Short mmCIF file of C-alpha atoms in Angstrom, two decimals:
data_model
loop_
_atom_site.label_atom_id
_atom_site.label_comp_id
_atom_site.label_asym_id
_atom_site.label_seq_id
_atom_site.Cartn_x
_atom_site.Cartn_y
_atom_site.Cartn_z
CA MET A 436 99.24 100.09 66.56
CA ASP A 437 99.03 97.86 69.79
CA GLY A 438 98.84 100.99 71.87
CA ILE A 439 96.07 102.51 69.79
CA ASN A 440 94.07 99.23 69.69
CA ARG A 441 94.45 98.98 73.56
CA ASN A 442 93.13 102.61 73.97
CA ILE A 443 90.29 101.93 71.52
CA HIS A 444 89.31 98.87 73.60
CA MET A 445 89.45 101.02 76.74
CA LEU A 446 87.26 103.58 75.07
CA ILE A 447 84.85 101.09 74.01
CA GLN A 448 84.72 99.74 77.64
CA SER A 449 84.27 103.37 79.09
CA VAL A 450 81.26 103.99 76.73
CA LYS A 451 79.70 100.48 77.70
CA LYS A 452 80.07 101.58 81.33
CA SER A 453 78.53 105.03 80.84
CA SER A 454 75.03 105.72 81.95
CA VAL A 455 74.05 106.80 78.57
CA TYR A 456 74.91 103.47 77.24
CA LYS A 457 73.30 101.57 80.02
CA GLU A 458 70.14 103.45 79.62
CA TYR A 459 70.07 102.79 75.96
CA ARG A 460 70.53 99.11 76.59
CA LEU A 461 67.77 98.92 79.11
CA GLN A 462 65.29 100.73 76.90
CA GLU A 463 66.36 98.53 74.09
CA GLY A 464 65.54 95.51 76.19
CA ILE A 465 62.19 96.98 77.34
CA LEU A 466 61.30 97.56 73.76
CA ASN A 467 62.34 94.10 72.63
CA GLN A 468 59.79 92.81 75.11
CA ASN A 469 57.28 93.35 72.44
CA PRO A 470 58.67 92.14 69.12
CA GLU A 471 56.12 93.51 66.75
CA LEU A 472 56.57 96.90 68.25
CA ALA A 473 60.35 96.54 68.22
CA GLU A 474 60.14 95.67 64.46
CA ARG A 475 58.04 98.56 63.80
CA VAL A 476 60.63 100.83 65.48
CA ARG A 477 63.22 99.23 63.40
CA GLN A 478 61.54 99.80 60.19
CA PHE A 479 60.90 103.54 61.06
CA ARG A 480 64.60 103.93 61.94
CA ALA A 481 65.67 102.23 58.77
CA ASP A 482 63.19 104.43 56.73
CA ASN A 483 64.40 107.56 58.38
CA PHE A 484 68.13 106.79 57.73
CA ARG A 485 67.40 106.04 54.21
CA LEU A 486 65.38 109.42 53.84
CA GLN A 487 68.28 111.32 55.42
CA ASN A 488 70.64 109.75 52.73
CA GLU A 489 68.42 109.88 49.87
CA GLU A 490 69.67 111.70 46.78
CA ASP A 491 66.47 111.70 44.87
CA ARG A 492 64.79 114.81 46.17
CA SER A 493 61.49 114.56 44.00
CA ASN A 494 59.61 112.46 46.47
CA MET A 495 61.47 113.68 49.70
CA PHE A 496 58.84 115.96 51.14
CA HIS A 497 56.09 113.29 50.87
CA LEU A 498 58.48 110.65 52.40
CA ALA A 499 59.29 113.14 55.22
CA GLU A 500 55.70 113.83 55.87
CA VAL A 501 54.92 110.07 56.26
CA LEU A 502 57.79 109.53 58.42
CA SER A 503 56.75 112.50 60.57
CA ARG A 504 53.34 111.04 60.94
CA GLU A 505 54.80 107.69 61.88
CA SER A 506 57.16 109.21 64.38
CA GLU A 507 54.34 111.23 65.91
CA GLU A 508 52.30 108.06 66.47
CA LEU A 509 55.27 105.85 67.57
CA ARG A 510 56.45 108.77 70.02
CA ARG A 511 52.89 108.25 71.77
CA ILE A 512 54.01 104.85 73.15
CA PRO A 513 56.07 105.47 76.23
CA GLN A 514 58.43 102.64 75.65
CA VAL A 515 59.25 103.72 72.03
CA ASN A 516 59.64 107.38 73.26
CA ALA A 517 62.07 106.20 76.00
CA TYR A 518 64.09 104.03 73.68
CA LEU A 519 64.33 106.73 70.85
CA ASP A 520 65.37 109.32 73.44
CA ALA A 521 68.05 106.88 74.78
CA GLU A 522 69.20 106.08 71.37
CA LEU A 523 69.53 109.87 70.58
CA ALA A 524 71.64 110.42 73.56
CA LEU A 525 73.93 107.70 72.79
CA CYS A 526 74.34 108.90 69.10
CA ARG A 527 75.13 112.36 70.44
CA MET A 528 77.66 111.02 72.78
CA MET A 529 79.33 108.94 69.98
CA GLN A 530 79.29 112.10 67.78
CA ARG A 531 80.94 114.06 70.58
CA ILE A 532 83.80 111.32 70.84
CA CYS A 533 84.36 111.44 67.02
CA ARG A 534 84.35 115.24 67.03
CA THR A 535 86.88 115.45 69.69
CA LEU A 536 88.96 112.74 68.09
CA THR A 537 88.90 114.31 64.92
CA GLU A 538 89.66 117.89 66.34
CA GLY A 539 92.54 116.52 68.34
CA ILE A 540 94.33 115.07 65.15
CA GLU A 541 96.16 117.76 63.39
CA MET A 542 94.80 117.16 59.78
CA ASP A 543 93.57 119.55 57.36
CA ILE A 544 89.88 118.64 56.96
CA PRO A 545 87.86 121.31 55.18
CA PRO A 546 84.60 122.48 56.77
CA LEU A 547 81.39 121.11 55.48
#
């Protein structure tokens, strides 16, 4: 397990040294210079996450519409747009890492 932990630590350090992660941290710092705007973005992200994981579909379309309008409004603000783009790039990189790891381990995982 020591070797795995060492390699995980190396992977974390590699991610932190990547241009994708550095851009994300830069944009996060810029956004955090405006605490009210940063809080609004955090709330939007939390609401979006909850919507994506919502099991009650009855109110889903209304909530999606509300979030879509909020996204449109927030995306007009350059520092929010840059932050959300950087966050998306980091999330996609993390997904690729997880997918590569999962595909590299011979384990019978059913397709979704």
